[in-house]
XYZ file of C-alpha atoms in Angstrom:
236
model
C 15.745 -2.462 70.284
C 16.519 1.005 71.641
C 16.464 4.059 69.402
C 19.125 5.821 71.485
C 22.523 4.147 71.251
C 26.043 4.848 72.490
C 26.816 6.336 69.071
C 23.923 8.808 68.773
C 23.362 10.170 72.308
C 24.077 13.710 71.092
C 20.975 13.561 68.865
C 18.800 13.147 71.952
C 20.550 15.039 74.745
C 23.126 17.623 75.650
C 26.017 16.222 77.704
C 29.254 17.582 79.112
C 31.138 14.505 77.887
C 33.790 16.485 76.000
C 34.753 18.223 79.251
C 35.423 15.005 81.158
C 39.033 14.138 81.925
C 38.145 10.733 83.357
C 35.382 8.208 82.761
C 32.146 9.269 84.462
C 31.277 7.753 87.806
C 27.680 8.940 87.765
C 24.961 10.720 85.759
C 23.127 13.915 86.684
C 19.965 14.565 84.703
C 18.671 18.140 84.807
C 15.187 18.666 83.377
C 14.195 22.049 81.954
C 11.150 24.154 82.702
C 8.039 24.799 80.626
C 8.701 26.251 77.127
C 12.440 25.642 77.427
C 14.181 22.894 75.493
C 13.385 24.291 72.057
C 17.003 24.940 71.048
C 18.771 22.011 69.413
C 22.067 23.015 70.999
C 22.999 23.907 74.579
C 26.177 25.695 75.624
C 28.297 24.431 78.490
C 27.440 26.028 81.827
C 29.206 26.446 85.153
C 27.466 23.267 86.294
C 28.784 21.419 83.220
C 32.355 22.152 84.298
C 31.614 21.481 87.961
C 30.242 18.038 87.078
C 33.187 17.308 84.800
C 35.626 18.083 87.609
C 33.754 15.540 89.749
C 33.802 12.935 86.923
C 30.029 13.186 86.514
C 28.195 13.107 83.199
C 25.752 16.041 83.143
C 22.792 15.404 80.815
C 19.909 17.580 79.632
C 17.539 15.503 77.469
C 15.924 16.951 74.337
C 12.376 15.805 75.090
C 10.302 18.824 74.143
C 9.085 22.024 75.820
C 5.676 20.684 76.974
C 6.512 17.197 78.201
C 5.511 17.079 81.909
C 7.570 13.832 82.151
C 5.069 11.864 80.088
C 5.659 8.279 79.011
C 7.694 9.226 75.956
C 9.984 11.355 78.141
C 10.540 8.538 80.643
C 11.313 6.139 77.802
C 13.779 8.562 76.211
C 15.656 9.123 79.472
C 15.768 5.388 80.214
C 17.232 4.795 76.746
C 19.832 7.544 77.256
C 20.804 5.875 80.534
C 21.206 2.501 78.845
C 23.228 4.054 76.037
C 25.593 5.627 78.589
C 25.896 2.329 80.467
C 26.674 0.589 77.186
C 29.241 3.187 76.137
C 31.196 2.948 79.383
C 30.458 -0.746 79.963
C 29.178 -0.222 83.495
C 26.159 0.915 85.463
C 26.476 4.046 87.574
C 24.373 6.060 90.043
C 21.908 8.655 88.782
C 20.688 12.031 90.064
C 17.343 13.475 88.991
C 16.971 17.261 89.038
C 15.168 20.182 87.446
C 13.209 23.386 87.847
C 9.488 24.219 87.706
C 8.012 21.712 85.209
C 11.464 20.156 85.362
C 11.121 19.985 89.144
C 7.963 17.931 88.703
C 9.872 15.890 86.126
C 12.720 15.273 88.558
C 10.311 13.961 91.193
C 8.126 11.914 88.843
C 11.110 10.405 87.033
C 12.216 8.803 90.299
C 8.778 7.121 90.352
C 8.883 5.613 86.857
C 12.582 5.346 85.968
C 13.861 1.944 84.899
C 17.009 2.696 86.902
C 15.957 4.449 90.114
C 17.952 7.615 90.880
C 19.778 7.754 94.186
C 19.140 11.457 94.750
C 16.626 14.060 93.582
C 16.711 17.865 93.752
C 13.892 20.104 92.516
C 13.759 23.899 92.226
C 10.303 25.526 92.585
C 8.663 22.265 91.525
C 5.093 21.805 90.409
C 3.982 19.208 92.976
C 0.209 19.218 92.438
C -0.342 18.892 88.696
C -4.129 18.862 89.044
C -4.087 22.226 90.842
C -1.569 23.580 88.335
C -3.907 22.782 85.412
C -5.863 25.968 86.237
C -3.160 27.840 88.121
C -1.990 29.815 85.088
C -3.451 30.694 81.730
C -0.808 28.728 79.827
C -0.716 25.464 81.746
C -3.907 23.631 80.718
C -2.971 23.376 77.039
C 0.548 22.166 77.823
C -0.575 19.474 80.253
C -3.199 18.205 77.829
C -0.610 18.133 75.063
C 1.605 15.904 77.195
C -0.991 13.619 78.788
C -4.142 13.800 76.670
C -3.393 10.729 74.579
C -3.365 8.103 77.326
C -5.889 5.249 77.290
C -7.060 6.289 80.772
C -9.055 9.396 81.666
C -7.221 12.706 81.523
C -7.752 13.210 85.271
C -6.170 9.816 85.973
C -3.268 10.677 83.689
C -2.670 13.895 85.632
C -2.780 11.970 88.917
C -0.139 9.549 87.646
C 2.188 12.466 86.842
C 1.469 14.554 89.942
C 4.154 14.156 92.647
C 1.836 14.869 95.563
C -0.645 12.252 94.290
C 2.143 9.696 93.801
C 3.953 10.508 97.018
C 3.649 7.084 98.630
C 5.063 5.448 95.492
C 8.129 7.702 95.303
C 11.337 5.821 96.132
C 13.015 6.131 99.512
C 15.999 8.208 98.392
C 17.493 11.575 99.363
C 15.510 14.653 98.251
C 16.043 18.413 98.185
C 13.250 20.908 97.501
C 14.409 24.498 96.922
C 11.570 27.013 96.630
C 11.423 30.791 96.470
C 9.057 32.736 98.701
C 8.073 35.339 96.085
C 7.121 32.808 93.412
C 4.059 34.062 91.514
C 4.002 31.205 88.980
C 4.017 28.109 91.203
C 2.382 28.852 94.547
C 4.612 27.451 97.294
C 1.602 26.985 99.606
C -0.078 24.692 97.069
C 2.994 22.815 95.913
C 6.251 22.606 97.907
C 4.801 23.230 101.381
C 2.206 20.409 101.351
C 4.518 18.090 99.432
C 7.322 18.416 101.967
C 4.841 18.107 104.858
C 3.545 14.813 103.444
C 7.072 13.536 102.762
C 8.078 14.305 106.343
C 4.975 12.494 107.627
C 6.139 9.440 105.672
C 9.579 9.685 107.255
C 11.372 10.411 103.990
C 14.866 11.898 103.799
C 14.037 15.366 102.488
C 15.618 18.805 102.891
C 13.549 21.926 102.340
C 15.292 25.127 101.364
C 13.107 28.249 101.404
C 14.671 31.250 99.671
C 13.289 34.710 100.601
C 12.919 37.739 98.307
C 13.268 35.707 95.093
C 10.840 35.007 92.260
C 10.150 31.811 90.341
C 13.294 29.667 90.004
C 15.496 32.656 90.844
C 18.012 31.173 93.257
C 20.572 33.196 95.147
C 24.231 32.461 94.453
C 24.482 30.569 97.745
C 21.364 28.463 97.180
C 22.387 27.643 93.606
C 25.755 26.417 94.835
C 24.073 24.338 97.526
C 21.762 22.764 94.943
C 24.683 21.808 92.684
C 26.811 20.468 95.525
C 23.851 18.500 96.905
C 23.466 16.669 93.601
C 27.130 15.857 93.202
C 27.897 14.997 96.820
C 24.919 12.652 97.204
C 25.395 10.821 93.914
C 26.071 7.346 95.280
């Protein structure tokens, strides 16, 4: 029996449901970055209203600031999806999106989701989790917190949650990678560049948006709009 139900979704996720004028025709999950997600409440954003106008349920799960899309996170999101399906008495398409750690989450969720998303968009994503373990002073402790309790070795656990190591198992859906060229927190040459190169070699449907003069997850107005429209327009 699921813990998340149609009557308690708000305990486990922010949604824009109160903004909807019509029943939702799809779900967009947006996964937060490292150390975000601590607040128990989230205010509506421009994207919340944009999704509502398109009859899309916009969801940000409350799954903890150091999750790295671990098993508990995947289970929570799957249960939220089933609760939404139950509430509206229908299945609907899903988008997976996020930034930084949430970018990794967006990519890895497509791999393990019970209901495979039809589109994925990631902003400055961590693509090589094993490299990222030592990339910054703060990352090792957070990754171990998320993945250190598996019955397999810690290295194997990181591999299972590393997009570039799971690339052949990622579903054949539409992807967007948006990365900034002045990112000093997630090195584009170690993450997005090789990930996109490998995806292209596999013949996957992937767009790569490189944004000059911007730091980590700092999109321009134009690139932010493109990201949002990409998610909504490809939700099928």
